[in-house]
Coordinates of C-alpha atoms and ligand atoms in Angstrom, one line a residue:
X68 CA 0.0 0.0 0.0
X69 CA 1.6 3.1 -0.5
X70 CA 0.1 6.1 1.4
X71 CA -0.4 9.4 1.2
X72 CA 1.9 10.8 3.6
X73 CA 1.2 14.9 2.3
X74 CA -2.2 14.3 2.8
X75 CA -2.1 13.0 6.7
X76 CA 0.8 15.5 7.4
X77 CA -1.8 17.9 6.5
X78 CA -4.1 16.4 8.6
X79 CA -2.9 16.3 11.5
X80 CA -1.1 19.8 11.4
X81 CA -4.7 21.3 10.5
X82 CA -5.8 19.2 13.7
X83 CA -2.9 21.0 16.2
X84 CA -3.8 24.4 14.3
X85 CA -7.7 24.5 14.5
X86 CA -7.0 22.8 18.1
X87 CA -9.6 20.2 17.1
X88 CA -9.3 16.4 17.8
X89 CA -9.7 14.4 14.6
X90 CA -10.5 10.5 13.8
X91 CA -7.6 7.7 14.3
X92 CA -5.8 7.4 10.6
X93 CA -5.9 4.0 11.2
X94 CA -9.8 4.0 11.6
X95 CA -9.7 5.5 8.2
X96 CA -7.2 3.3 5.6
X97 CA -6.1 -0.2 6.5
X98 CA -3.0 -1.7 7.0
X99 CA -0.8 1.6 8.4
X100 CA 2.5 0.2 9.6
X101 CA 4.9 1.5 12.1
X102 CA 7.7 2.0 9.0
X103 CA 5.2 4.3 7.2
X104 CA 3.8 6.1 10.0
X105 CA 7.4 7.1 10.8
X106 CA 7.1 8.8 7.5
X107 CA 4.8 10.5 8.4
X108 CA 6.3 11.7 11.2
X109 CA 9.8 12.5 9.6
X110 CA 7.4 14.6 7.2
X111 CA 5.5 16.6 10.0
X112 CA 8.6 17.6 11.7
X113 CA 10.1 18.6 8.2
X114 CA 6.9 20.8 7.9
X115 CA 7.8 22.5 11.0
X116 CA 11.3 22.5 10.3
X117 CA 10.5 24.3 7.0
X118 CA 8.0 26.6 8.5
X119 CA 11.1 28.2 10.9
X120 CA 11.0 25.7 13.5
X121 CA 14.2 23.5 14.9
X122 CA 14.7 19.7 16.3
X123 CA 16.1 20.5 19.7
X124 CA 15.9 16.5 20.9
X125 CA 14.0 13.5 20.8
X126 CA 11.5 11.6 22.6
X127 CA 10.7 8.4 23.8
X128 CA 7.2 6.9 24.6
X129 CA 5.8 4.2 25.9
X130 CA 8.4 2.9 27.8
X131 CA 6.9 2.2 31.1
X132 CA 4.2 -0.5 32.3
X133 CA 2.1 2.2 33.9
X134 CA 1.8 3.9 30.5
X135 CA 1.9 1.1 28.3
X136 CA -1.3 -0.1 30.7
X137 CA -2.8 3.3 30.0
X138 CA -2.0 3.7 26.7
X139 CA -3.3 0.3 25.8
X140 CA 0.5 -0.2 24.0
X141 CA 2.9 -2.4 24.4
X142 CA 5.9 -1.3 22.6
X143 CA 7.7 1.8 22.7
X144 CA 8.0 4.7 20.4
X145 CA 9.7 7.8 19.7
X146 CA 9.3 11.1 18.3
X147 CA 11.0 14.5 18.3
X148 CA 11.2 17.6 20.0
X149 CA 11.0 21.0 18.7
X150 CA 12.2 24.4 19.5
X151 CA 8.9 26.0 19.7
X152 CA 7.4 23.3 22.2
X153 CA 9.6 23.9 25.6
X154 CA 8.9 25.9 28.3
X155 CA 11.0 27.0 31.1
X156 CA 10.3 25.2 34.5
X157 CA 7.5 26.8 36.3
X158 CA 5.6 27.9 32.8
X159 CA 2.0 27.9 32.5
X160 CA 0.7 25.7 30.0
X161 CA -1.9 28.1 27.8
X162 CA -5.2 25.6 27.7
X163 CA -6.3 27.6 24.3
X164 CA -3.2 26.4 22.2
X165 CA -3.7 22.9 23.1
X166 CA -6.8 20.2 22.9
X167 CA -7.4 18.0 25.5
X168 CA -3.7 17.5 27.1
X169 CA -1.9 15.3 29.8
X170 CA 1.2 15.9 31.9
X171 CA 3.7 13.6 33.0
X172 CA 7.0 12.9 34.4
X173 CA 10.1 12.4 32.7
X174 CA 13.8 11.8 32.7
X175 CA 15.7 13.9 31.0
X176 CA 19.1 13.3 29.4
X177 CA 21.3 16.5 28.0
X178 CA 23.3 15.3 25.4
X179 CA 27.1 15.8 25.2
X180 CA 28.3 13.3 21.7
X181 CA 26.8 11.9 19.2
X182 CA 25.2 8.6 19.7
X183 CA 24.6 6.6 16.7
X184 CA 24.0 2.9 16.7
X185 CA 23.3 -0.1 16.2
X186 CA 24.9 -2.0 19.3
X187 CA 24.7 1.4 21.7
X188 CA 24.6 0.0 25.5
X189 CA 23.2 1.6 28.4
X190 CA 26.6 2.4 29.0
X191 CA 27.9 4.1 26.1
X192 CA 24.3 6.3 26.6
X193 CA 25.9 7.6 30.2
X194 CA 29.5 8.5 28.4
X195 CA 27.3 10.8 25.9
X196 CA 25.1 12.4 28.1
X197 CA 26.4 15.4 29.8
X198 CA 23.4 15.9 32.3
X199 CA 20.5 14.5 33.9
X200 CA 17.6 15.8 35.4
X201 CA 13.4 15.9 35.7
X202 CA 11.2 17.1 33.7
X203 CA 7.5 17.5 32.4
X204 CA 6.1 16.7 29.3
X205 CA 2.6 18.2 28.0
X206 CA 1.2 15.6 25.5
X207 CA -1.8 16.2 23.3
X208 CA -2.6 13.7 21.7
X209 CA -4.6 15.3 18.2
X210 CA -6.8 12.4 18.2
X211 CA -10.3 12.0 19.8
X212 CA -10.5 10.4 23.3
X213 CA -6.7 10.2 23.5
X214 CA -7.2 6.9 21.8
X215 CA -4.8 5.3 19.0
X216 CA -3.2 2.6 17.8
X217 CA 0.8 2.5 17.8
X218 CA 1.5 3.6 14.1
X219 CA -1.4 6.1 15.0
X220 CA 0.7 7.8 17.9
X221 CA 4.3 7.1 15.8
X222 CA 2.7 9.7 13.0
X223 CA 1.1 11.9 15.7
X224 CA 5.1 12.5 17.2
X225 CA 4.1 10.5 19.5
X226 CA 1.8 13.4 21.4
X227 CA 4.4 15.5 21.4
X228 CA 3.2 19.0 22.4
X229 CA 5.1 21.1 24.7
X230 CA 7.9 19.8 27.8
X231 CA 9.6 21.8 30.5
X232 CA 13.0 20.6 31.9
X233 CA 14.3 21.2 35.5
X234 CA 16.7 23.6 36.7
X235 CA 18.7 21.5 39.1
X236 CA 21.1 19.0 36.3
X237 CA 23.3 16.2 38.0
X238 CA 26.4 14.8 35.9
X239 CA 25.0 11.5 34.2
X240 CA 27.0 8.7 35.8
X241 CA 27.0 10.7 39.5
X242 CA 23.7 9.4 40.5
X243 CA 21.9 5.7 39.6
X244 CA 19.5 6.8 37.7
X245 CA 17.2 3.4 38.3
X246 CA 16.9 4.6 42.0
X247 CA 15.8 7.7 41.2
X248 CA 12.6 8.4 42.7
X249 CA 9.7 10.7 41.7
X250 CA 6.2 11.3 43.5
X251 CA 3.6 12.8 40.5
X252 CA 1.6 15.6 42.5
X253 CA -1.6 17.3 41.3
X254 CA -2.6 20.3 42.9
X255 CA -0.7 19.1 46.1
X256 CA -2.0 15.4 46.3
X257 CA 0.3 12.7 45.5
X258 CA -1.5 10.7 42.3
X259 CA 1.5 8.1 41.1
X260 CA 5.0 7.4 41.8
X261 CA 7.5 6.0 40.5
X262 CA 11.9 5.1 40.7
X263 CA 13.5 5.0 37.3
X264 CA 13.4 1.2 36.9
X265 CA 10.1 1.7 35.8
X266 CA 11.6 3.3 32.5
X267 CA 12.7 -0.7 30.7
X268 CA 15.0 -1.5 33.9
X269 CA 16.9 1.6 33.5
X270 CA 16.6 5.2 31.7
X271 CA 19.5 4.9 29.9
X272 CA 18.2 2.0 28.5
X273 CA 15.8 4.2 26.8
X274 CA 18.1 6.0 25.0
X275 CA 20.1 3.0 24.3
X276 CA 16.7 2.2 22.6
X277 CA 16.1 5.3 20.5
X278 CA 19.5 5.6 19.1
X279 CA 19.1 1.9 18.0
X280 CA 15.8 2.3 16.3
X281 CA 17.0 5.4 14.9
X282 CA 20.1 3.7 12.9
X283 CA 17.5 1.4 11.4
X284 CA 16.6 4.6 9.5
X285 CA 20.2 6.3 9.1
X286 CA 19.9 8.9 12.1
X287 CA 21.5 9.5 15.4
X288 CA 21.1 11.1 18.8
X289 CA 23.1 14.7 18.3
X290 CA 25.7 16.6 20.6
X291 CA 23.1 19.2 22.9
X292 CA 20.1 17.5 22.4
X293 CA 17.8 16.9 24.9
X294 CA 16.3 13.5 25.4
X295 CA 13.5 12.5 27.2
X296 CA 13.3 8.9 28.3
X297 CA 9.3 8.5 28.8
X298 CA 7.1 8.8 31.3
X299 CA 7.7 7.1 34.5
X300 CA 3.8 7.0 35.4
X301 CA 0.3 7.3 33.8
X302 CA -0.6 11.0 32.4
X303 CA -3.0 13.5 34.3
X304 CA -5.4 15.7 32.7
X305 CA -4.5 19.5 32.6
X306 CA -7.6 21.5 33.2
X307 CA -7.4 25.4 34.3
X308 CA -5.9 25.8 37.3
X309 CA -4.3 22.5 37.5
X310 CA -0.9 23.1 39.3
X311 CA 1.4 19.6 38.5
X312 CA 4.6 19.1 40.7
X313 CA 7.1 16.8 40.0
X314 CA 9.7 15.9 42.5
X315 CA 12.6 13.6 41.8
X316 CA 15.2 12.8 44.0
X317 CA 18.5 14.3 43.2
X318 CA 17.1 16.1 40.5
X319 CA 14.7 18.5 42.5
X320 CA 11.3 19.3 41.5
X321 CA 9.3 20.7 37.9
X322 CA 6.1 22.4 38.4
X323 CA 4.1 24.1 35.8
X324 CA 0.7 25.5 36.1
X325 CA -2.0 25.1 33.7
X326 CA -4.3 28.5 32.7
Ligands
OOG30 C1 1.9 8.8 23.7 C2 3.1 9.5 24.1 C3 3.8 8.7 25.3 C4 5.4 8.8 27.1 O1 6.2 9.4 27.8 O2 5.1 7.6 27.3 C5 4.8 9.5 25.9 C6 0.7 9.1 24.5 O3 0.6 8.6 25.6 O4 -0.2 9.9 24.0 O5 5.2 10.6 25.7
MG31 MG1 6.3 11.5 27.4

Protein backbone atom coordinates (compact mmCIF):
# COMPACT_ATOMS: atom_id res chain seq x y z
CA UNK A 1 0.00 0.00 0.00
CA UNK A 2 1.57 3.10 -0.45
CA UNK A 3 0.14 6.12 1.36
CA UNK A 4 -0.38 9.40 1.23
CA UNK A 5 1.91 10.83 3.55
CA UNK A 6 1.15 14.93 2.34
CA UNK A 7 -2.23 14.28 2.78
CA UNK A 8 -2.09 13.01 6.74
CA UNK A 9 0.80 15.47 7.43
CA UNK A 10 -1.77 17.94 6.50
CA UNK A 11 -4.10 16.43 8.55
CA UNK A 12 -2.88 16.33 11.51
CA UNK A 13 -1.07 19.84 11.45
CA UNK A 14 -4.70 21.34 10.48
CA UNK A 15 -5.79 19.19 13.70
CA UNK A 16 -2.92 21.04 16.23
CA UNK A 17 -3.82 24.40 14.34
CA UNK A 18 -7.70 24.49 14.49
CA UNK A 19 -6.99 22.80 18.07
CA UNK A 20 -9.57 20.19 17.06
CA UNK A 21 -9.32 16.37 17.85
CA UNK A 22 -9.68 14.42 14.64
CA UNK A 23 -10.46 10.49 13.78
CA UNK A 24 -7.56 7.75 14.27
CA UNK A 25 -5.84 7.42 10.62
CA UNK A 26 -5.86 4.02 11.16
CA UNK A 27 -9.77 3.97 11.64
CA UNK A 28 -9.71 5.48 8.15
CA UNK A 29 -7.22 3.29 5.59
CA UNK A 30 -6.06 -0.22 6.45
CA UNK A 31 -2.95 -1.67 7.02
CA UNK A 32 -0.82 1.63 8.37
CA UNK A 33 2.55 0.23 9.64
CA UNK A 34 4.85 1.47 12.14
CA UNK A 35 7.73 2.02 9.04
CA UNK A 36 5.19 4.28 7.22
CA UNK A 37 3.77 6.14 10.03
CA UNK A 38 7.44 7.10 10.82
CA UNK A 39 7.11 8.80 7.51
CA UNK A 40 4.82 10.55 8.40
CA UNK A 41 6.25 11.72 11.23
CA UNK A 42 9.82 12.53 9.62
CA UNK A 43 7.44 14.61 7.15
CA UNK A 44 5.45 16.60 10.02
CA UNK A 45 8.61 17.56 11.70
CA UNK A 46 10.11 18.62 8.24
CA UNK A 47 6.90 20.77 7.95
CA UNK A 48 7.76 22.50 11.04
CA UNK A 49 11.26 22.50 10.34
CA UNK A 50 10.52 24.27 7.00
CA UNK A 51 8.03 26.63 8.52
CA UNK A 52 11.08 28.25 10.92
CA UNK A 53 10.97 25.70 13.50
CA UNK A 54 14.17 23.53 14.85
CA UNK A 55 14.74 19.71 16.30
CA UNK A 56 16.06 20.48 19.67
CA UNK A 57 15.92 16.51 20.94
CA UNK A 58 13.99 13.48 20.83
CA UNK A 59 11.49 11.64 22.64
CA UNK A 60 10.71 8.35 23.75
CA UNK A 61 7.24 6.90 24.57
CA UNK A 62 5.85 4.16 25.89
CA UNK A 63 8.41 2.91 27.82
CA UNK A 64 6.94 2.23 31.07
CA UNK A 65 4.18 -0.46 32.29
CA UNK A 66 2.11 2.21 33.89
CA UNK A 67 1.81 3.91 30.48
CA UNK A 68 1.94 1.13 28.27
CA UNK A 69 -1.30 -0.06 30.72
CA UNK A 70 -2.84 3.27 29.97
CA UNK A 71 -2.00 3.67 26.69
CA UNK A 72 -3.26 0.25 25.82
CA UNK A 73 0.50 -0.15 23.95
CA UNK A 74 2.89 -2.42 24.43
CA UNK A 75 5.87 -1.34 22.61
CA UNK A 76 7.69 1.78 22.73
CA UNK A 77 8.03 4.74 20.41
CA UNK A 78 9.73 7.81 19.65
CA UNK A 79 9.33 11.15 18.28
CA UNK A 80 11.02 14.45 18.28
CA UNK A 81 11.24 17.63 19.98
CA UNK A 82 10.97 21.04 18.73
CA UNK A 83 12.19 24.40 19.50
CA UNK A 84 8.86 26.04 19.74
CA UNK A 85 7.39 23.25 22.24
CA UNK A 86 9.61 23.88 25.58
CA UNK A 87 8.90 25.87 28.35
CA UNK A 88 10.97 27.02 31.12
CA UNK A 89 10.27 25.15 34.51
CA UNK A 90 7.45 26.85 36.26
CA UNK A 91 5.63 27.87 32.83
CA UNK A 92 2.03 27.94 32.48
CA UNK A 93 0.75 25.66 29.99
CA UNK A 94 -1.88 28.13 27.81
CA UNK A 95 -5.18 25.58 27.67
CA UNK A 96 -6.28 27.63 24.28
CA UNK A 97 -3.20 26.36 22.17
CA UNK A 98 -3.73 22.91 23.07
CA UNK A 99 -6.81 20.16 22.91
CA UNK A 100 -7.38 18.03 25.48
CA UNK A 101 -3.68 17.49 27.06
CA UNK A 102 -1.91 15.29 29.78
CA UNK A 103 1.19 15.87 31.91
CA UNK A 104 3.73 13.62 32.96
CA UNK A 105 6.97 12.86 34.44
CA UNK A 106 10.07 12.37 32.68
CA UNK A 107 13.77 11.76 32.74
CA UNK A 108 15.73 13.86 31.01
CA UNK A 109 19.13 13.34 29.43
CA UNK A 110 21.34 16.46 27.98
CA UNK A 111 23.26 15.28 25.36
CA UNK A 112 27.15 15.83 25.19
CA UNK A 113 28.30 13.31 21.72
CA UNK A 114 26.79 11.86 19.16
CA UNK A 115 25.21 8.62 19.66
CA UNK A 116 24.57 6.63 16.70
CA UNK A 117 24.03 2.86 16.68
CA UNK A 118 23.31 -0.06 16.20
CA UNK A 119 24.91 -1.98 19.28
CA UNK A 120 24.70 1.43 21.67
CA UNK A 121 24.61 0.03 25.53
CA UNK A 122 23.18 1.61 28.43
CA UNK A 123 26.61 2.43 29.01
CA UNK A 124 27.89 4.14 26.06
CA UNK A 125 24.26 6.25 26.61
CA UNK A 126 25.91 7.61 30.22
CA UNK A 127 29.49 8.55 28.42
CA UNK A 128 27.33 10.76 25.90
CA UNK A 129 25.14 12.39 28.10
CA UNK A 130 26.43 15.43 29.79
CA UNK A 131 23.43 15.88 32.32
CA UNK A 132 20.55 14.54 33.88
CA UNK A 133 17.63 15.82 35.42
CA UNK A 134 13.36 15.90 35.65
CA UNK A 135 11.19 17.12 33.67
CA UNK A 136 7.48 17.48 32.40
CA UNK A 137 6.05 16.68 29.29
CA UNK A 138 2.55 18.16 27.95
CA UNK A 139 1.18 15.63 25.46
CA UNK A 140 -1.77 16.25 23.27
CA UNK A 141 -2.59 13.74 21.67
CA UNK A 142 -4.63 15.33 18.25
CA UNK A 143 -6.81 12.40 18.22
CA UNK A 144 -10.31 12.01 19.83
CA UNK A 145 -10.49 10.37 23.26
CA UNK A 146 -6.67 10.19 23.49
CA UNK A 147 -7.22 6.95 21.81
CA UNK A 148 -4.79 5.28 19.03
CA UNK A 149 -3.23 2.55 17.84
CA UNK A 150 0.75 2.51 17.80
CA UNK A 151 1.52 3.64 14.11
CA UNK A 152 -1.37 6.06 14.99
CA UNK A 153 0.65 7.78 17.94
CA UNK A 154 4.34 7.13 15.85
CA UNK A 155 2.65 9.71 13.02
CA UNK A 156 1.11 11.95 15.74
CA UNK A 157 5.08 12.54 17.18
CA UNK A 158 4.12 10.49 19.49
CA UNK A 159 1.83 13.42 21.41
CA UNK A 160 4.36 15.54 21.45
CA UNK A 161 3.18 19.00 22.43
CA UNK A 162 5.11 21.10 24.68
CA UNK A 163 7.88 19.83 27.84
CA UNK A 164 9.58 21.82 30.52
CA UNK A 165 13.01 20.61 31.89
CA UNK A 166 14.30 21.19 35.53
CA UNK A 167 16.69 23.61 36.66
CA UNK A 168 18.71 21.50 39.07
CA UNK A 169 21.13 19.02 36.33
CA UNK A 170 23.31 16.23 37.96
CA UNK A 171 26.37 14.84 35.91
CA UNK A 172 25.04 11.46 34.20
CA UNK A 173 27.04 8.68 35.85
CA UNK A 174 27.02 10.67 39.53
CA UNK A 175 23.72 9.43 40.48
CA UNK A 176 21.93 5.69 39.60
CA UNK A 177 19.48 6.79 37.69
CA UNK A 178 17.15 3.44 38.25
CA UNK A 179 16.91 4.55 42.00
CA UNK A 180 15.80 7.66 41.24
CA UNK A 181 12.63 8.45 42.69
CA UNK A 182 9.72 10.69 41.74
CA UNK A 183 6.23 11.35 43.47
CA UNK A 184 3.61 12.78 40.50
CA UNK A 185 1.56 15.58 42.52
CA UNK A 186 -1.61 17.31 41.27
CA UNK A 187 -2.61 20.32 42.89
CA UNK A 188 -0.70 19.13 46.06
CA UNK A 189 -2.04 15.43 46.29
CA UNK A 190 0.27 12.67 45.52
CA UNK A 191 -1.49 10.70 42.28
CA UNK A 192 1.52 8.10 41.07
CA UNK A 193 4.96 7.43 41.79
CA UNK A 194 7.52 6.02 40.52
CA UNK A 195 11.88 5.11 40.66
CA UNK A 196 13.50 5.02 37.30
CA UNK A 197 13.44 1.23 36.88
CA UNK A 198 10.10 1.67 35.81
CA UNK A 199 11.56 3.27 32.53
CA UNK A 200 12.73 -0.72 30.75
CA UNK A 201 15.01 -1.50 33.90
CA UNK A 202 16.86 1.56 33.52
CA UNK A 203 16.64 5.17 31.66
CA UNK A 204 19.52 4.91 29.87
CA UNK A 205 18.20 1.95 28.49
CA UNK A 206 15.77 4.21 26.75
CA UNK A 207 18.07 6.01 25.03
CA UNK A 208 20.11 3.05 24.30
CA UNK A 209 16.68 2.17 22.57
CA UNK A 210 16.13 5.32 20.50
CA UNK A 211 19.46 5.55 19.09
CA UNK A 212 19.07 1.90 18.02
CA UNK A 213 15.80 2.29 16.26
CA UNK A 214 17.00 5.44 14.89
CA UNK A 215 20.06 3.70 12.90
CA UNK A 216 17.47 1.41 11.41
CA UNK A 217 16.63 4.56 9.46
CA UNK A 218 20.20 6.26 9.14
CA UNK A 219 19.89 8.85 12.12
CA UNK A 220 21.53 9.51 15.43
CA UNK A 221 21.12 11.11 18.78
CA UNK A 222 23.13 14.72 18.31
CA UNK A 223 25.67 16.63 20.63
CA UNK A 224 23.15 19.20 22.87
CA UNK A 225 20.10 17.46 22.37
CA UNK A 226 17.79 16.91 24.87
CA UNK A 227 16.27 13.49 25.42
CA UNK A 228 13.53 12.54 27.18
CA UNK A 229 13.30 8.92 28.29
CA UNK A 230 9.31 8.49 28.79
CA UNK A 231 7.05 8.77 31.27
CA UNK A 232 7.67 7.14 34.53
CA UNK A 233 3.78 7.03 35.41
CA UNK A 234 0.31 7.29 33.82
CA UNK A 235 -0.60 11.01 32.45
CA UNK A 236 -2.96 13.49 34.33
CA UNK A 237 -5.40 15.72 32.72
CA UNK A 238 -4.48 19.48 32.56
CA UNK A 239 -7.65 21.55 33.16
CA UNK A 240 -7.36 25.41 34.33
CA UNK A 241 -5.90 25.84 37.28
CA UNK A 242 -4.25 22.54 37.47
CA UNK A 243 -0.86 23.12 39.29
CA UNK A 244 1.42 19.59 38.48
CA UNK A 245 4.55 19.14 40.70
CA UNK A 246 7.12 16.77 40.01
CA UNK A 247 9.65 15.88 42.47
CA UNK A 248 12.63 13.58 41.78
CA UNK A 249 15.24 12.85 44.02
CA UNK A 250 18.54 14.25 43.24
CA UNK A 251 17.09 16.13 40.50
CA UNK A 252 14.74 18.48 42.51
CA UNK A 253 11.33 19.25 41.51
CA UNK A 254 9.28 20.66 37.87
CA UNK A 255 6.14 22.42 38.39
CA UNK A 256 4.06 24.05 35.83
CA UNK A 257 0.66 25.47 36.09
CA UNK A 258 -1.99 25.06 33.69
CA UNK A 259 -4.30 28.49 32.70
C1 LIG B 1 1.85 8.78 23.69
C2 LIG B 1 3.10 9.48 24.14
C3 LIG B 1 3.75 8.73 25.25
C4 LIG B 1 5.43 8.77 27.08
O1 LIG B 1 6.24 9.42 27.75
O2 LIG B 1 5.11 7.62 27.35
C5 LIG B 1 4.83 9.47 25.94
C6 LIG B 1 0.66 9.14 24.54
O3 LIG B 1 0.55 8.64 25.65
O4 LIG B 1 -0.16 9.91 24.05
O5 LIG B 1 5.21 10.59 25.66
MG1 LIG C 1 6.26 11.47 27.39
Amino acid sequence: MTLDIDRWVGYLLDAVDRRAEVAAISSQIDGLSVEAAYDVQDALVAARVADGDRVVGAKLGVTSKAKQLQMGIDEPAYGWLLGSTQLPAGATIALDELIHPRCEPEIVFQMANDLEGPGVTARDVLDATANVCGGIEIIDSRYERFTFTLPDVIADNTSAARFVVGSDTVRAGDIDLRLVECVFEIDSATVASATGEALLGDPAECVALLANHLAARGRRIEAGWTVLAGALTDAFPLVAGTRAAAHYTDLGTVVIRAV
